[in-house]
Tab-separated table of C-alpha atoms in Angstrom:
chain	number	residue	atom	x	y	z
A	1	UNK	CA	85.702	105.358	124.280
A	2	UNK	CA	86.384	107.947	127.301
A	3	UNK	CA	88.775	110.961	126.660
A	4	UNK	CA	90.123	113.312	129.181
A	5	UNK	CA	92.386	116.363	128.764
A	6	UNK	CA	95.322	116.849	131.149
A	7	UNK	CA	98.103	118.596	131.195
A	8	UNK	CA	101.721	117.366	132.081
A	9	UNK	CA	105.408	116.477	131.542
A	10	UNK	CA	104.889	113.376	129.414
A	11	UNK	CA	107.628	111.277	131.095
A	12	UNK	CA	105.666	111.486	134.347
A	13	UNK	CA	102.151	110.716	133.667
A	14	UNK	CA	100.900	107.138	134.734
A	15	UNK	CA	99.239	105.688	131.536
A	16	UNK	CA	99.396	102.112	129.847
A	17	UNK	CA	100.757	103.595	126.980
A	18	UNK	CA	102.055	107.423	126.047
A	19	UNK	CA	101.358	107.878	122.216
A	20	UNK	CA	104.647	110.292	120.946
A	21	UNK	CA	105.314	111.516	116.838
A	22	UNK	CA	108.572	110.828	115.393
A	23	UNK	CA	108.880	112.625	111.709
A	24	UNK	CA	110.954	110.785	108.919
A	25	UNK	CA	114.394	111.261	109.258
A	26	UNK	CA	114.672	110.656	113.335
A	27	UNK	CA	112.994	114.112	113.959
A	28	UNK	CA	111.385	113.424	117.326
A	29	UNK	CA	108.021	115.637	118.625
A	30	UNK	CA	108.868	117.637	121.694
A	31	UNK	CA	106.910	115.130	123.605
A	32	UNK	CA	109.578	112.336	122.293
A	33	UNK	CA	111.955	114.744	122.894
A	34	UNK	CA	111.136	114.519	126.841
A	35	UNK	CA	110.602	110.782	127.061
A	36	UNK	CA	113.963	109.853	125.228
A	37	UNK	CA	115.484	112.010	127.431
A	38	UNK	CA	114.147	110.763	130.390
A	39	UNK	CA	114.662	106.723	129.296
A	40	UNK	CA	118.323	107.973	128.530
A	41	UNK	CA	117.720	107.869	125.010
A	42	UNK	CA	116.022	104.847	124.592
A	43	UNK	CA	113.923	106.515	121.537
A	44	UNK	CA	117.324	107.394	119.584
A	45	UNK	CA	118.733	104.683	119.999
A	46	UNK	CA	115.481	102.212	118.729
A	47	UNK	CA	116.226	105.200	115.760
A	48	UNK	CA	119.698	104.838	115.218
A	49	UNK	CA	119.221	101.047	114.733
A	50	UNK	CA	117.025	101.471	111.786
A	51	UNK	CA	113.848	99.752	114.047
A	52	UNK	CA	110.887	102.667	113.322
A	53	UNK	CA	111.677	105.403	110.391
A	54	UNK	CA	108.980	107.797	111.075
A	55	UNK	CA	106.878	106.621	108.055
A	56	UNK	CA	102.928	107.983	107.936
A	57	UNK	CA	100.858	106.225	110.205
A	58	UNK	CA	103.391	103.639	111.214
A	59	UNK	CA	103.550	102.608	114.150
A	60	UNK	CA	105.948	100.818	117.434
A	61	UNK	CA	105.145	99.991	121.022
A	62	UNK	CA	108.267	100.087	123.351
A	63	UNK	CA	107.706	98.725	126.878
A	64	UNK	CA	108.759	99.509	130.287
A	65	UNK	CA	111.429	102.883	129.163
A	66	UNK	CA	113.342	103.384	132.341
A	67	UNK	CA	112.362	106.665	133.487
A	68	UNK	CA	108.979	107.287	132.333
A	69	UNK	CA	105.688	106.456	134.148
A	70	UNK	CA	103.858	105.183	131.206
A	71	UNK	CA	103.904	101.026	131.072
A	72	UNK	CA	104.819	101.580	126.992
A	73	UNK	CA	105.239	104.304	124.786
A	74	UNK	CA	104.292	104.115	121.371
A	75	UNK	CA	106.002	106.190	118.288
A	76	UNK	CA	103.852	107.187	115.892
A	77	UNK	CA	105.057	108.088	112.499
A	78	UNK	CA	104.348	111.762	111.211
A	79	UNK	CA	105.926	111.295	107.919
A	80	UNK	CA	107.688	114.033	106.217
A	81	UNK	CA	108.125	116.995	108.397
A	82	UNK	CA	107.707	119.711	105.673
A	83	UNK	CA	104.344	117.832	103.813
A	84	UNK	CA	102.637	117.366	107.157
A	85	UNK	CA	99.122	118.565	107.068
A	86	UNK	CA	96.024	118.541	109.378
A	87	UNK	CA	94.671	115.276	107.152
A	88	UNK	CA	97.767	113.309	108.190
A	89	UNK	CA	97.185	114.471	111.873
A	90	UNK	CA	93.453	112.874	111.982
A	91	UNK	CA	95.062	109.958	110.446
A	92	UNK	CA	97.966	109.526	112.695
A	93	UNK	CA	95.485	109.468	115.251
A	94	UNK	CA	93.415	107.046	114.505
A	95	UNK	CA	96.243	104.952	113.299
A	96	UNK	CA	97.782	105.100	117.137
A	97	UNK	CA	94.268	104.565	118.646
A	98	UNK	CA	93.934	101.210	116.293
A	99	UNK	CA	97.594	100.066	117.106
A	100	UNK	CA	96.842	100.464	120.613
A	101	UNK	CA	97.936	97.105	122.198
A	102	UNK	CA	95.379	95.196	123.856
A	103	UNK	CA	94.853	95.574	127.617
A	104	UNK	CA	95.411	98.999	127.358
A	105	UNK	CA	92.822	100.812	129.191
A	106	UNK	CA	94.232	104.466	129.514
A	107	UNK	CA	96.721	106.009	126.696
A	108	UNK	CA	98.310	109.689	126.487
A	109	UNK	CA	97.909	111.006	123.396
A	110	UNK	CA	101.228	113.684	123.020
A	111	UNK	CA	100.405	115.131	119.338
A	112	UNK	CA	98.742	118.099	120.273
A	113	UNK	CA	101.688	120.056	119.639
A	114	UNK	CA	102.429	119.416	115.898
């Protein structure tokens, strides 16, 4: 496995998949944030309908949002917001990297900023 570090508004970089946390409780990263806003709110509303909670390691690939670059996103589950510790980020990591659908050859990891 290859990893390369760029920098970038999420909803614009080309990927076959852009890797975003949700907390429990709908709480969306800042990289969510920016991709639901950009797919007019494609992430809240795959929230409001009960179909991903945010749970630890838990995982959902969405494909083709309207307005971002990436072929899918994937939410991530972060699990409770306040309880959140650097374990749970190695592990929410390689969850997404497991969950990764097959065929995908480049992914965006957006967790940095938790």
């Amino acid at each position: 496995m290859e990893f390369s570090i760029k920098n970038g508004n999420p909803e614009k970089q080309r990927s076959d998949c852009a890797i975003v946390g949700v907390f429990e409780g709908n709480k969306l990263s800042d990289a969510a944030k920016e991709l639901d806003k950009a797919s007019d709110k494609a992430i809240s509303t795959v929230l409001k309908n009960g179909d991903f909670e945010g749970k630890l390691n838990s995982c959902l690939v969405l494909h083709q949002l309207s307005g971002v670059e990436a072929s899918r996103v994937m939410l991530v589950g972060l699990g409770k917001q306040d309880e959140f510790t650097e374990k749970q980020y190695r592990q929410v990591v390689r969850a997404a990297i497991k969950a990764l659908p097959k065929g995908v050859a480049h992914a965006s990891l957006f967790l940095a900023e938790i």
